[in-house]
CSV table of C-alpha atoms in Angstrom, one decimal:
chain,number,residue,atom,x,y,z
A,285,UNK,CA,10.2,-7.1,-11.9
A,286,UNK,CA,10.2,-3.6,-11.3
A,287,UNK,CA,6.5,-3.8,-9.7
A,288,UNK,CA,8.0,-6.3,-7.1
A,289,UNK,CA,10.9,-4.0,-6.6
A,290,UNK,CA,8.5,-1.1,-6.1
A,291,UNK,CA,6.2,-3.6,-3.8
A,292,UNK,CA,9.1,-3.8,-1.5
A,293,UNK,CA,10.1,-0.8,-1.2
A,294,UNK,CA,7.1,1.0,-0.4
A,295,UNK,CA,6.5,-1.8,2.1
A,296,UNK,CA,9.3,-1.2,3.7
A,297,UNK,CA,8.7,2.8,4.1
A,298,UNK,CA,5.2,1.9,5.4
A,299,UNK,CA,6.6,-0.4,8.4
A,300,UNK,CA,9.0,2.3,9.3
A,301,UNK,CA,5.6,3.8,10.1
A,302,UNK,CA,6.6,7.5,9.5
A,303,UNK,CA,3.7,8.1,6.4
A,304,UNK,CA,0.8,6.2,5.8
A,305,UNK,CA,-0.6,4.8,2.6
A,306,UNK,CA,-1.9,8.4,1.7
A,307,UNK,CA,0.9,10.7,2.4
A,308,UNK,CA,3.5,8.1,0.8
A,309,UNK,CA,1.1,7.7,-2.6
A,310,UNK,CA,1.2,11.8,-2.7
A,311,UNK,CA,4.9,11.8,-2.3
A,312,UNK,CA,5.1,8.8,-4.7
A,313,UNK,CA,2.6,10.8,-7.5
A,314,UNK,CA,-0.1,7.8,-7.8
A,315,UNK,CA,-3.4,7.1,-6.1
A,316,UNK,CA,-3.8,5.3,-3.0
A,317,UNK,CA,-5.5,2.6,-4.8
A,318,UNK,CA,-2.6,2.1,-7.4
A,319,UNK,CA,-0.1,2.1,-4.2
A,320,UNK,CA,-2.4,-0.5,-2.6
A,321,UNK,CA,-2.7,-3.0,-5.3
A,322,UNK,CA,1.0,-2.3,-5.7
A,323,UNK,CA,1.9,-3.3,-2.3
A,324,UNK,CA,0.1,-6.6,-2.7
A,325,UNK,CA,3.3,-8.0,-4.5
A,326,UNK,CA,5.5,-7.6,-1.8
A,327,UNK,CA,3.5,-10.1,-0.5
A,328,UNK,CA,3.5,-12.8,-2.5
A,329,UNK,CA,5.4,-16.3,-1.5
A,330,UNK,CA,9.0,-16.4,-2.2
A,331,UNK,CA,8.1,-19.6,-4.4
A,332,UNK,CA,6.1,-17.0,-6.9
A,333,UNK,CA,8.6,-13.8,-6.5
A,334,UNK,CA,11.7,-16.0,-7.5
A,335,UNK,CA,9.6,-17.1,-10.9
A,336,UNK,CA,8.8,-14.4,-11.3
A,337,UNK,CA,12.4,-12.4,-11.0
A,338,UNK,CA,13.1,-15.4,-13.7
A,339,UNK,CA,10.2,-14.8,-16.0
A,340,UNK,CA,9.1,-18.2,-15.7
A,341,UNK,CA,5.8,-17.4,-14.2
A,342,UNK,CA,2.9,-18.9,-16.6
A,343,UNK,CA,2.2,-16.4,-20.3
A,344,UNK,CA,-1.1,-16.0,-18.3
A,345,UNK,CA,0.3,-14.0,-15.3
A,346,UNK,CA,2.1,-10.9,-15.1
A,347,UNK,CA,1.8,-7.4,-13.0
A,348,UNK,CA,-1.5,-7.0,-14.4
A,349,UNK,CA,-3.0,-10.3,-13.4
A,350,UNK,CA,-1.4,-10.1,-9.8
A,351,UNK,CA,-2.6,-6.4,-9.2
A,352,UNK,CA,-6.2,-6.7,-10.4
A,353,UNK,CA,-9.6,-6.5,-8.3
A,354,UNK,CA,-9.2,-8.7,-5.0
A,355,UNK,CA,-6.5,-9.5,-2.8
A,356,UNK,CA,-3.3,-12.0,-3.0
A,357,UNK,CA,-4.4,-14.8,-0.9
A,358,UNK,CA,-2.3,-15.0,2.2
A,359,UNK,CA,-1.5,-18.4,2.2
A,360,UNK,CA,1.3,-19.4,0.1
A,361,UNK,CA,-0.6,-23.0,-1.6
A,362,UNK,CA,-3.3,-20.7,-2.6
A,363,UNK,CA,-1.2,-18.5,-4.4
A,364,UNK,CA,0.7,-21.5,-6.1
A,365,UNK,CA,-2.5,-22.6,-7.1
A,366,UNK,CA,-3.8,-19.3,-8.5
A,367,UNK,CA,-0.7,-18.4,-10.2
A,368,UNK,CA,0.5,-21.4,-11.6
């Protein structure tokens, strides 16, 4: 939960378009790679986020699983079918 919360929020200081990923992971104290795979979440369909804010996402999925090596796919019935 907090990942998603964090997703969003940087997200949202990114489209205001004042930093870009670099400055804001210095001001945020992590690496651009950790803010990247971070951001990721805020992307995720709504389907997947409300689970998740429920905990009923699959044992098999958490932060971990969602961050790792790759990208989310950006179409919402891959995701279901990655995550699920």
């Amino acid at each position: 939960m907090k990942l998603l919360a964090t997703a969003h929020r940087w997200w949202g200081v990114l489209r205001q378009g004042e930093l870009n990923i670099g400055a804001l992971a210095a001001q945020e104290g992590v690496t651009s790679s950790w803010l990247t795979r971070v951001l990721r979440l805020a992307f995720l369909s709504p389907a997947i986020t409300d689970r998740a804010v429920v905990d009923a996402l699959p044992v098999k999925v958490d932060g971990l699983v969602l961050m790792k090596s790759g990208e989310v796919p950006g179409h919402w019935k891959d995701q279901a079918a990655l995550y699920s």
